[in-house]
Coordinates of C-alpha atoms in Angstrom, one line a residue:
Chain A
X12 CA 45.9 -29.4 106.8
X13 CA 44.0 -26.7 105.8
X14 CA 41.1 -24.7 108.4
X15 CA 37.4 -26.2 107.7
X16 CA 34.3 -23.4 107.1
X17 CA 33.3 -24.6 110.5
X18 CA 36.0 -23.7 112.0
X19 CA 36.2 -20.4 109.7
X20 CA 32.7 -19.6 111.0
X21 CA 33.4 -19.5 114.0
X22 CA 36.8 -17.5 114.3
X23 CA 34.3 -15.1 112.9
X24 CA 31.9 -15.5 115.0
X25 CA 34.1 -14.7 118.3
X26 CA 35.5 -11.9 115.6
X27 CA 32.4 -9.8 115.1
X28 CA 31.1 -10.2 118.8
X29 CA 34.3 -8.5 120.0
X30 CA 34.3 -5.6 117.0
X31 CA 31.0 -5.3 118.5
X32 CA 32.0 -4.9 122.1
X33 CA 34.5 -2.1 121.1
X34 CA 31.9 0.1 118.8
X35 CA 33.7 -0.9 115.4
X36 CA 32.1 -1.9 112.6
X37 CA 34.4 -4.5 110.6
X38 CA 35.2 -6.6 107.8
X39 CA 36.3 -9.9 108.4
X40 CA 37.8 -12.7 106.4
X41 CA 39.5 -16.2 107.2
X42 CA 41.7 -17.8 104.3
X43 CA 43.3 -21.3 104.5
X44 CA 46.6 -22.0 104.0
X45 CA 46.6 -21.7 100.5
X46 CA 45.8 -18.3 101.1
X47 CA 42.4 -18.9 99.3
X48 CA 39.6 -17.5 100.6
X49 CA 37.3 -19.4 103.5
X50 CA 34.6 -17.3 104.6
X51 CA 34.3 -13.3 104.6
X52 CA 31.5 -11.3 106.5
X53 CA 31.1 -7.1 106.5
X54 CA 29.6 -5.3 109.2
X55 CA 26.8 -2.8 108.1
X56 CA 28.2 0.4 107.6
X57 CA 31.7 -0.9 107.6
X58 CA 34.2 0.8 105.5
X59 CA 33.8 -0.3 101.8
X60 CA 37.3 -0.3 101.1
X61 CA 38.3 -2.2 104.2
X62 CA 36.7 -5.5 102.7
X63 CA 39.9 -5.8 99.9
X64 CA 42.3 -5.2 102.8
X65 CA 41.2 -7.6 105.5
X66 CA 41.6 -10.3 102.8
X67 CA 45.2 -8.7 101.4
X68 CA 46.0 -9.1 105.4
X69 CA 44.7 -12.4 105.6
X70 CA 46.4 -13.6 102.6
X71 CA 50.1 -11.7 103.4
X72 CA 49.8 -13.1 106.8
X73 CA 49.7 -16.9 105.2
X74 CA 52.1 -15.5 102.2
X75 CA 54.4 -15.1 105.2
X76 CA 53.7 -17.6 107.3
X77 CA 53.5 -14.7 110.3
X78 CA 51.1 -11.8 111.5
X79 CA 51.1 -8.8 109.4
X80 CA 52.1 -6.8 112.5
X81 CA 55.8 -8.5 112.3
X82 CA 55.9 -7.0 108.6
X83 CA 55.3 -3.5 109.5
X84 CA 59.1 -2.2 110.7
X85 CA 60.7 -4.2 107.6
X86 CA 58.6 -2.5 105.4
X87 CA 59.9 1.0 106.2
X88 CA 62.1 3.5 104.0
X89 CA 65.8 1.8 104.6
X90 CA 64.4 -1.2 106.4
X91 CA 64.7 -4.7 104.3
X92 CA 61.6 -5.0 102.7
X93 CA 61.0 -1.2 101.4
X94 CA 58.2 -1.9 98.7
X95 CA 57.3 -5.4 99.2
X96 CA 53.9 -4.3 98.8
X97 CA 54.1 -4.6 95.1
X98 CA 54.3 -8.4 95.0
X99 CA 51.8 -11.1 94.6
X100 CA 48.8 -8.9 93.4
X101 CA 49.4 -6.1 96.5
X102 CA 50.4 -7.2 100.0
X103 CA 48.8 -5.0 103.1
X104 CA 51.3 -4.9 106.2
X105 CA 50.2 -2.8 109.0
X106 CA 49.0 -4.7 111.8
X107 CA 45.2 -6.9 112.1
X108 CA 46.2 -10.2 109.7
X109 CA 47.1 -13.0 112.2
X110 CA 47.9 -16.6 111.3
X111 CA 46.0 -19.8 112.7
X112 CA 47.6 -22.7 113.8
X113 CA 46.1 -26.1 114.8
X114 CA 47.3 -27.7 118.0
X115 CA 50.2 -28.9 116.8
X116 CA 51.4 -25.6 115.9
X117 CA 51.1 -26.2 111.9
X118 CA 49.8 -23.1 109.6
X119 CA 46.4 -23.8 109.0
X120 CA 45.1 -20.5 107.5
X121 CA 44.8 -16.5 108.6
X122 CA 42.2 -14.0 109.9
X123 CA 42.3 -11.0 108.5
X124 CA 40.5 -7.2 109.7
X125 CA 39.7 -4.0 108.5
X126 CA 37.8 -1.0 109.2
X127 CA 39.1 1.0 112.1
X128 CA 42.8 1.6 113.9
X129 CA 44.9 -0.8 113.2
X130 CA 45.1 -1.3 116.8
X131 CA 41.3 -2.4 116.9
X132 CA 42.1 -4.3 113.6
X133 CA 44.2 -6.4 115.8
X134 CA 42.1 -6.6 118.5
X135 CA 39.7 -7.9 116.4
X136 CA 41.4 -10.5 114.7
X137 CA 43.2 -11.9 117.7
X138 CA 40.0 -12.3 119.9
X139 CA 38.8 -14.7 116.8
X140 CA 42.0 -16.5 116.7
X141 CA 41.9 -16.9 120.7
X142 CA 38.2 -18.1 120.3
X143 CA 39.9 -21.0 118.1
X144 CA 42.5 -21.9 120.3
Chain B
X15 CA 18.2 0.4 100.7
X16 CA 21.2 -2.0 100.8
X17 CA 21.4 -5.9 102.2
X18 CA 21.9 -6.1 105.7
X19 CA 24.7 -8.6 107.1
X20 CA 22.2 -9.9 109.1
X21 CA 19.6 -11.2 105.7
X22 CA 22.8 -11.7 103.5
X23 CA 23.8 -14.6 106.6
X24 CA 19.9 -15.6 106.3
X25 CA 20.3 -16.3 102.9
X26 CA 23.9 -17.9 102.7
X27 CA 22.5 -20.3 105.5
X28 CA 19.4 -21.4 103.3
X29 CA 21.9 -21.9 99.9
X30 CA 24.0 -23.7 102.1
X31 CA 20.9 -25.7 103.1
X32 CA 19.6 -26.7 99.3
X33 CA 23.4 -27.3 98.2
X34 CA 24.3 -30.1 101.5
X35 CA 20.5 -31.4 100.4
X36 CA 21.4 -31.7 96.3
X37 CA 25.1 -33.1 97.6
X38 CA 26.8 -30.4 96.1
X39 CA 30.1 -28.8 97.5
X40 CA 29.4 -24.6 96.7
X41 CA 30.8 -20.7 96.8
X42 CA 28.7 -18.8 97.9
X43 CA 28.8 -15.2 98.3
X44 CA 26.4 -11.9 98.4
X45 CA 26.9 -8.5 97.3
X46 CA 25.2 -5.1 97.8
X47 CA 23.4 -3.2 95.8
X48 CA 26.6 -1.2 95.5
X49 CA 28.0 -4.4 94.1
X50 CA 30.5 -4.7 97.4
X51 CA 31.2 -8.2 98.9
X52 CA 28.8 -8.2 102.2
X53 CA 29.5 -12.3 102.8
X54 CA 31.1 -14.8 101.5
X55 CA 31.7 -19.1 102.6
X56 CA 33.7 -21.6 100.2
X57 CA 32.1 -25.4 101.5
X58 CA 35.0 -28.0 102.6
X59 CA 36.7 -29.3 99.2
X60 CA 34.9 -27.0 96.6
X61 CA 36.3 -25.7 93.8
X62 CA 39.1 -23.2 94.8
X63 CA 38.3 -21.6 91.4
X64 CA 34.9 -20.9 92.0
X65 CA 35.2 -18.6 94.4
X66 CA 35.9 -15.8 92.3
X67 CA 32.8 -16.8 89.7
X68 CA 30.4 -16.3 92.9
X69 CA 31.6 -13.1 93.7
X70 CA 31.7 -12.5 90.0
X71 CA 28.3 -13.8 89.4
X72 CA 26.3 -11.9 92.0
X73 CA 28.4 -8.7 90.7
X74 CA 27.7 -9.2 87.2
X75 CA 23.8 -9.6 88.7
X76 CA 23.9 -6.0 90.5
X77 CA 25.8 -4.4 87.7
X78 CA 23.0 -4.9 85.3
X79 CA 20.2 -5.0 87.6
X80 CA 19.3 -8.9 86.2
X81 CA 20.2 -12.6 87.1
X82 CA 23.2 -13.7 85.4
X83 CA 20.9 -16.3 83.1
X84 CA 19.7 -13.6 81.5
X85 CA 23.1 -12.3 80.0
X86 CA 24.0 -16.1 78.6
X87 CA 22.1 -15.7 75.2
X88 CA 23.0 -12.0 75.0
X89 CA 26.7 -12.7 75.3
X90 CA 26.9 -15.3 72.3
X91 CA 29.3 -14.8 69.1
X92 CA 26.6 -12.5 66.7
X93 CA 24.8 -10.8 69.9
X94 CA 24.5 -7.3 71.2
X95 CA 26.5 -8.2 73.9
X96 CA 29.5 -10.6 72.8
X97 CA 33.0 -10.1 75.0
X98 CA 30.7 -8.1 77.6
X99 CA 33.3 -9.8 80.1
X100 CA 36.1 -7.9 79.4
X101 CA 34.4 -4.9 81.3
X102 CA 34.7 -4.3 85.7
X103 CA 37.4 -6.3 85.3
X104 CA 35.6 -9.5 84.6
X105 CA 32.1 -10.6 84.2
X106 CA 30.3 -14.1 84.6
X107 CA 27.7 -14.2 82.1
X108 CA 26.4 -17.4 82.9
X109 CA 23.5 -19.3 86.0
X110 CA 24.4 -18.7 89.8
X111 CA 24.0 -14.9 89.7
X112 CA 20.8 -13.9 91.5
X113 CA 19.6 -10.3 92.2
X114 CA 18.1 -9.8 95.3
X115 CA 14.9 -7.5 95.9
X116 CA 13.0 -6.0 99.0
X117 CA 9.4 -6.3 99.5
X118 CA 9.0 -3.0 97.1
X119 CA 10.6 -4.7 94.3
X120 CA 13.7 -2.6 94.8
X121 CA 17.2 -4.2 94.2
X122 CA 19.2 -4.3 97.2
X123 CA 22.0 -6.8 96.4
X124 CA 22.5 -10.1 94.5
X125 CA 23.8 -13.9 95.1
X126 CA 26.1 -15.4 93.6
X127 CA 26.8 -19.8 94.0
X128 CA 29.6 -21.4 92.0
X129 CA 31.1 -24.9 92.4
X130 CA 29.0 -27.4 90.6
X131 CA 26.8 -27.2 87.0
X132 CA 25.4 -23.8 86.0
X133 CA 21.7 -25.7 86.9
X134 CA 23.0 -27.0 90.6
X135 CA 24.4 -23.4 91.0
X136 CA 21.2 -22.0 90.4
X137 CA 18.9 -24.2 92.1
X138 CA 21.1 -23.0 95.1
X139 CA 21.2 -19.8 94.1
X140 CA 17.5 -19.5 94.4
X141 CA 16.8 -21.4 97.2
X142 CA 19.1 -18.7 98.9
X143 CA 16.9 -15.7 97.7
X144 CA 13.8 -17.7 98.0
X145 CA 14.1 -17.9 102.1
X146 CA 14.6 -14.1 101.9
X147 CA 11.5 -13.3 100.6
Chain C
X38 CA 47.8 -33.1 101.6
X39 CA 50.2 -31.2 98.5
X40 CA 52.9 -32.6 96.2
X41 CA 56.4 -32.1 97.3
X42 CA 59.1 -30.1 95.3
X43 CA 60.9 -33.6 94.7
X44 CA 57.9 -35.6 93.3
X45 CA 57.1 -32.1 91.2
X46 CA 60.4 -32.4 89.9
X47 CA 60.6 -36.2 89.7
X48 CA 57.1 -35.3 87.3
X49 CA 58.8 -32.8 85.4
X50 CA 62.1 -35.0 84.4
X51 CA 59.7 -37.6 82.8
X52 CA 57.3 -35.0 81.3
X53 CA 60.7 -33.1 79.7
X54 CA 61.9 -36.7 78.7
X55 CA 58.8 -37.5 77.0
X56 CA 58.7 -33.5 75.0
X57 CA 62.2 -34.4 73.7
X58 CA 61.3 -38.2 72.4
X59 CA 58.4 -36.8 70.4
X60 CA 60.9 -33.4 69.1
X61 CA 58.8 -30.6 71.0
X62 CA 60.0 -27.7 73.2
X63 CA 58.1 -27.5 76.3
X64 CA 57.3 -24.8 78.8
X65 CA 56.3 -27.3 81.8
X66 CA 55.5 -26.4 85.5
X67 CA 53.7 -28.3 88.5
X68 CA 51.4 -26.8 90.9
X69 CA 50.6 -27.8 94.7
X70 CA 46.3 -28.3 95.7
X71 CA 46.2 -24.4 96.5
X72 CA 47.4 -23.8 93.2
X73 CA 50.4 -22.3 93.6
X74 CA 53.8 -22.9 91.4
X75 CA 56.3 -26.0 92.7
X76 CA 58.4 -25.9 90.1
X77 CA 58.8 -24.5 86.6
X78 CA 60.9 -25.5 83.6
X79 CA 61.0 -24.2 79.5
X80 CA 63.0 -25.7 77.2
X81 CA 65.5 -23.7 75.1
X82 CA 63.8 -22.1 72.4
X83 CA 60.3 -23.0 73.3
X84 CA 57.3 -20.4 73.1
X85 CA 57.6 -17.6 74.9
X86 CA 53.5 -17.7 75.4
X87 CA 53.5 -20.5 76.6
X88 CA 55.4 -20.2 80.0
X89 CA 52.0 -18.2 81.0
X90 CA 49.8 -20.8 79.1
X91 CA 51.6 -23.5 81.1
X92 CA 51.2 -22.0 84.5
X93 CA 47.5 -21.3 83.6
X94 CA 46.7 -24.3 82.6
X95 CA 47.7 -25.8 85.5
X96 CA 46.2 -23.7 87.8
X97 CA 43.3 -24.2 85.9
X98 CA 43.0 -28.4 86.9
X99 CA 43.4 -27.5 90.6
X100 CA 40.7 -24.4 90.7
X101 CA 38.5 -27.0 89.4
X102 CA 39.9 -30.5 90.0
X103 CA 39.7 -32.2 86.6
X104 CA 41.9 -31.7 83.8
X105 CA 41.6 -28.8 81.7
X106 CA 40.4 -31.0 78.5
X107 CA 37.2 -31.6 80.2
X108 CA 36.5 -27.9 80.0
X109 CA 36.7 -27.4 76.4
X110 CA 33.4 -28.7 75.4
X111 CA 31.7 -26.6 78.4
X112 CA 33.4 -23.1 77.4
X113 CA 32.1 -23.3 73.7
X114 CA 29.7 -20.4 72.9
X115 CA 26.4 -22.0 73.7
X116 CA 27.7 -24.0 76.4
X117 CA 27.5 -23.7 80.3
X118 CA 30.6 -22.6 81.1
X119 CA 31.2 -19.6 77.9
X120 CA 33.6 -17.0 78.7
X121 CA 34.7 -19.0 82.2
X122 CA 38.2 -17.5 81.4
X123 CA 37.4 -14.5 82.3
X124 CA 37.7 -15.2 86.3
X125 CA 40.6 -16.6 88.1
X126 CA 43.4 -13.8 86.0
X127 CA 42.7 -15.7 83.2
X128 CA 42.1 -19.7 82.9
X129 CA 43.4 -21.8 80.0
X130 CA 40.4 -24.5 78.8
X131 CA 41.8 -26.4 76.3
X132 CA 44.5 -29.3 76.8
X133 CA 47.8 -30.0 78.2
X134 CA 46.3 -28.9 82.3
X135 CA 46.2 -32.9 84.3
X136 CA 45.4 -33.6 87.8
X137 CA 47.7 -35.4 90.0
X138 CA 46.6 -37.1 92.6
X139 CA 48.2 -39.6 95.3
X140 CA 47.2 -43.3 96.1
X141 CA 44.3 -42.6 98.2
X142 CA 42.8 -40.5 94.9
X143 CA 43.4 -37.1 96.8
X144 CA 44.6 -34.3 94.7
X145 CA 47.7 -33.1 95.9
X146 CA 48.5 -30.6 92.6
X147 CA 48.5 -30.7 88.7
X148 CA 50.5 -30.2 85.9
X149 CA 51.0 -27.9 83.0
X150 CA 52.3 -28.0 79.7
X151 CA 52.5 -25.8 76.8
X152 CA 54.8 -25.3 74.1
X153 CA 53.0 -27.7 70.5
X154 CA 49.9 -29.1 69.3
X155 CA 47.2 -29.5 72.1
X156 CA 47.3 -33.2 71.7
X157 CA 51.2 -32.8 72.0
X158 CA 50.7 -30.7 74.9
X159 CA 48.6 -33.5 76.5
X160 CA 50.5 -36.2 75.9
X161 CA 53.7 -34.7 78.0
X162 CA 51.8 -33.8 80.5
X163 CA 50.5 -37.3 81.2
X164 CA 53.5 -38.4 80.4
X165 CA 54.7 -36.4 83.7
X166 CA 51.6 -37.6 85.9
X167 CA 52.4 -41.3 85.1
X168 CA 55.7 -41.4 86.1
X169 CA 54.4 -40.4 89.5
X170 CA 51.9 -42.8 89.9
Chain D
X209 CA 72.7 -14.9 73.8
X210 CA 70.3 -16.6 76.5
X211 CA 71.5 -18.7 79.2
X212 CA 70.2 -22.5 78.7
X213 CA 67.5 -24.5 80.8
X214 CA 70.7 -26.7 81.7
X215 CA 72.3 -23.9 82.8
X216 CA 69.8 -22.6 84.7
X217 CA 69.2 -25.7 86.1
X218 CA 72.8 -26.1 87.6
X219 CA 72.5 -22.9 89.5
X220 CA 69.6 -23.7 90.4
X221 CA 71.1 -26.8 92.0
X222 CA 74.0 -24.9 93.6
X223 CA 71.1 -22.3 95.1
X224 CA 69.1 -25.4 96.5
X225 CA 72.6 -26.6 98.7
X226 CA 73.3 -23.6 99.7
X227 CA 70.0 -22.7 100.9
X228 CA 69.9 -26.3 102.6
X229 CA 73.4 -25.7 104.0
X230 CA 72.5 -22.3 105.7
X231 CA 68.7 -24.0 107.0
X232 CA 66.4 -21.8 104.8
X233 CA 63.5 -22.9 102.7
X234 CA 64.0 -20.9 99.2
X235 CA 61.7 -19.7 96.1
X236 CA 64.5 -19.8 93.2
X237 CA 64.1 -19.1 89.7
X238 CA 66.2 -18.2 86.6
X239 CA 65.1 -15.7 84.2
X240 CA 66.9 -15.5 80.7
X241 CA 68.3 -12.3 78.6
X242 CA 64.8 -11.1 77.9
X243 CA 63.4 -11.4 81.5
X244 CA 61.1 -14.5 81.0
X245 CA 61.0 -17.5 83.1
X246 CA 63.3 -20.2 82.4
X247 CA 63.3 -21.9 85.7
X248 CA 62.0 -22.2 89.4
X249 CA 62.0 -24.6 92.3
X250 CA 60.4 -23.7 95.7
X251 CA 61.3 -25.4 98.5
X252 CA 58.8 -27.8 100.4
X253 CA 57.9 -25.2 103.6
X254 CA 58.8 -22.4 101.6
X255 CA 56.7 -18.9 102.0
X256 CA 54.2 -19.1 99.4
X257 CA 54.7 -15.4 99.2
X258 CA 58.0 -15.5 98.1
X259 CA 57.5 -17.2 94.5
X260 CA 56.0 -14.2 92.9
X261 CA 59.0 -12.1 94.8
X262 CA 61.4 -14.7 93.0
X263 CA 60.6 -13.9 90.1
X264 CA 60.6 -9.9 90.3
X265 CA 63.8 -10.1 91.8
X266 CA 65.3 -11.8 88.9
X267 CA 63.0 -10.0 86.4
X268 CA 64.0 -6.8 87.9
X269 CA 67.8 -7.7 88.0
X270 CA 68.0 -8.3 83.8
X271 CA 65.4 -5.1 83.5
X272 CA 68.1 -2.9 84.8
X273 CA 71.5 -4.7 84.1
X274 CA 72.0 -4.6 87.9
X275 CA 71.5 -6.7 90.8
X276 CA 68.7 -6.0 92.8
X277 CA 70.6 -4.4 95.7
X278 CA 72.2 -1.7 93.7
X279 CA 68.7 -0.6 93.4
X280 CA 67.4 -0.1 97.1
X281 CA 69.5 2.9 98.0
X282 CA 68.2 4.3 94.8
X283 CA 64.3 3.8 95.2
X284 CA 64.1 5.4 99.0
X285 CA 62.1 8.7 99.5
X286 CA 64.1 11.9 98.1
X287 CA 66.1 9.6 95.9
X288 CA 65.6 9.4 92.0
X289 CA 64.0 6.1 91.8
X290 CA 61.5 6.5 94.6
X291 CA 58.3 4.5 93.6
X292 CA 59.9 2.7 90.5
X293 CA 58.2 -0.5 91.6
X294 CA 55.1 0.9 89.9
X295 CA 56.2 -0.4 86.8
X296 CA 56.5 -3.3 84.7
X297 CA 53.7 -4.7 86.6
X298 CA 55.6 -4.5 89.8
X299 CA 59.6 -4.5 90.6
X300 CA 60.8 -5.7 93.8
X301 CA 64.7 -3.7 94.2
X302 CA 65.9 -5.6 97.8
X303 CA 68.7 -7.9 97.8
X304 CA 68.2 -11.5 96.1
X305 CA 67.7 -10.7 92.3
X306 CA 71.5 -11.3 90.9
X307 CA 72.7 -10.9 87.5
X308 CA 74.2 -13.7 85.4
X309 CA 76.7 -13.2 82.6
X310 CA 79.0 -15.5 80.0
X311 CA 82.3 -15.6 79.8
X312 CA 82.6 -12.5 77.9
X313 CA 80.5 -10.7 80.4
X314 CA 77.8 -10.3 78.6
X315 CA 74.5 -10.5 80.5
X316 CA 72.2 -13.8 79.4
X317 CA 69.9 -14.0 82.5
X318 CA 69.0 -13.3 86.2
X319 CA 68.6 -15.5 89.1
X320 CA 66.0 -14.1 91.9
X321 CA 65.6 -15.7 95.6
X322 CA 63.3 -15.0 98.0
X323 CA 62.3 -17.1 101.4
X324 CA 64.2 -15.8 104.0
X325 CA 66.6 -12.6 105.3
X326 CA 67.4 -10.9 102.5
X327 CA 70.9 -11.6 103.2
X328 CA 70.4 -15.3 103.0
X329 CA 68.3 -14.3 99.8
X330 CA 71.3 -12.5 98.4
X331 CA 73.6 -15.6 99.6
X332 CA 71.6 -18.1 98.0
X333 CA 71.8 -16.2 95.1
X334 CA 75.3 -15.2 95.0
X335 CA 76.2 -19.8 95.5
X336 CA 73.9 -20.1 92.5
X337 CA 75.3 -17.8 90.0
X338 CA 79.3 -18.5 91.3
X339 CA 78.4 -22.6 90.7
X340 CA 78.5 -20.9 87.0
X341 CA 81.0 -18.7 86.3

């Protein structure tokens, strides 16, 4: 099963209210699980740059099948996955791309979101996953 | 002046609109006048393909400040313009790419709707920067 | 839903038994509704080319669910669809790209084959999808 | 000389049990003697990620006469192939891409796995090129 635009919409939704609760100004994107893209939104004034990472984060986090967060430590000099980056078109694997499930716990698709810390990134992107839930 | 998230959603909610009424199944996407990605929605079951010709579309549109219908004849084997598209990384050079103007005249972004005939993708196209206006 | 790896390579057997029967050598590879690779196979001393031609054409049925022959008349200069190939890393237009669908008529991936003539090309690859159906 | 599809095929048969024996889903592919794709499977589940990782594994492995482990201690910061993975359109040099040679030890191809640990990458790898020798 893949995540509908409606659904999309409105992980985005619950997204951009909470980047707005914290003073951020984001960009937001939801791919299915294809990793193809759903639905994308940027905040005015949001980093212009941030738009390409929010959908690399979306997409690694499907590519994966887990949040980009888990990536971060196996990515490292010496760690497993030193230079992973340089697959599939450029990967993105610091924290703030999170995977969706449906109810029955299958991979549906991935929020992805870029524009401030990586802490807010996360923020961000699991308050639109929770709103899904 | 740049497209605000706030008219780009306006006008993604009107295409969306004409393409449900002409039962059509659409990308649809709008840039800045910068030619960045400001929003972006795929429908349920449209072409996974098309969603990088709408982004492309409404890029080619702000790049040279026209709608993409205006390149077709230009681009033909024996015109000024043939193989334009191997520039910015790859141009559409045909219908769905709409530019986008403020009540000055003044370009401030573009629209671009792929997933059905260059006329249905126009017709959409339109319909989104008509409920701007 | 998407083709399995056992159906893709269930397609794949039939499509290689058919490339032999009428003396070509193949490049042939199966695809999954998002458009990613299932399974891949060239034949010993086949084109080089074509293991990308293959792949693209492929991809090229899913992004747009029909079979890549159908595009050929569109992408002609003068046509709708001239210089589509420019989107997508590159699409492959002319035959040898089939749908496959399941019972229900869903598309669930597509095949590709490159590797002789385009009519050769074709008739492998629905050579492949038959064997499934 | 170039390893064989039929070849190729067999290990990538071996790599498939193993990988079902040790519970992983698996990308596999074989490259031959002049790094292009001569075969791939990816398991039904698998990390869609993990194809195009596959592949530079095993492309990487015949690119440098090596398996893809020999490389990582060699591509870390202060070492003398730090940021090699810039080339060639993208490396990847963690365990998983293994060399394959004849009986005479000459090399004719590569196989590269990716879908799990890279130890269970470099296992599967290892079954796949030992059902060979």
């Amino acid at each position: 099963m893949n995540i509908t635009l409606s659904q999309a919409e409105h992980i985005i939704m619950a997204a951009k209210e909470k980047a707005a609760e914290i003073g951020t100004k984001m960009n937001i994107c939801v791919v299915d699980a294809g990793a193809n893209l759903v639905a994308f939104v940027r905040n005015d004034g949001a980093w212009l740059g941030s738009a390409d990472i929010a959908i690399k984060k979306a997409k690694t986090a499907v590519f994966f099948q887990m949040n980009t967060e888990k990536l971060s430590p196996l990515v490292q000099p010496g760690q497993p996955l030193f230079q992973i980056e340089h697959s599939n078109n450029g990967l993105i694997t610091f924290p703030g791309g999170v995977v969706i499930k449906d109810a029955n716990g299958e991979l549906i698709g991935a929020i992805g979101v870029s524009g401030s810390t990586v802490d807010d990134d996360q923020t961000v992107a699991e308050a639109g996953v929770k709103a899904f839930s």
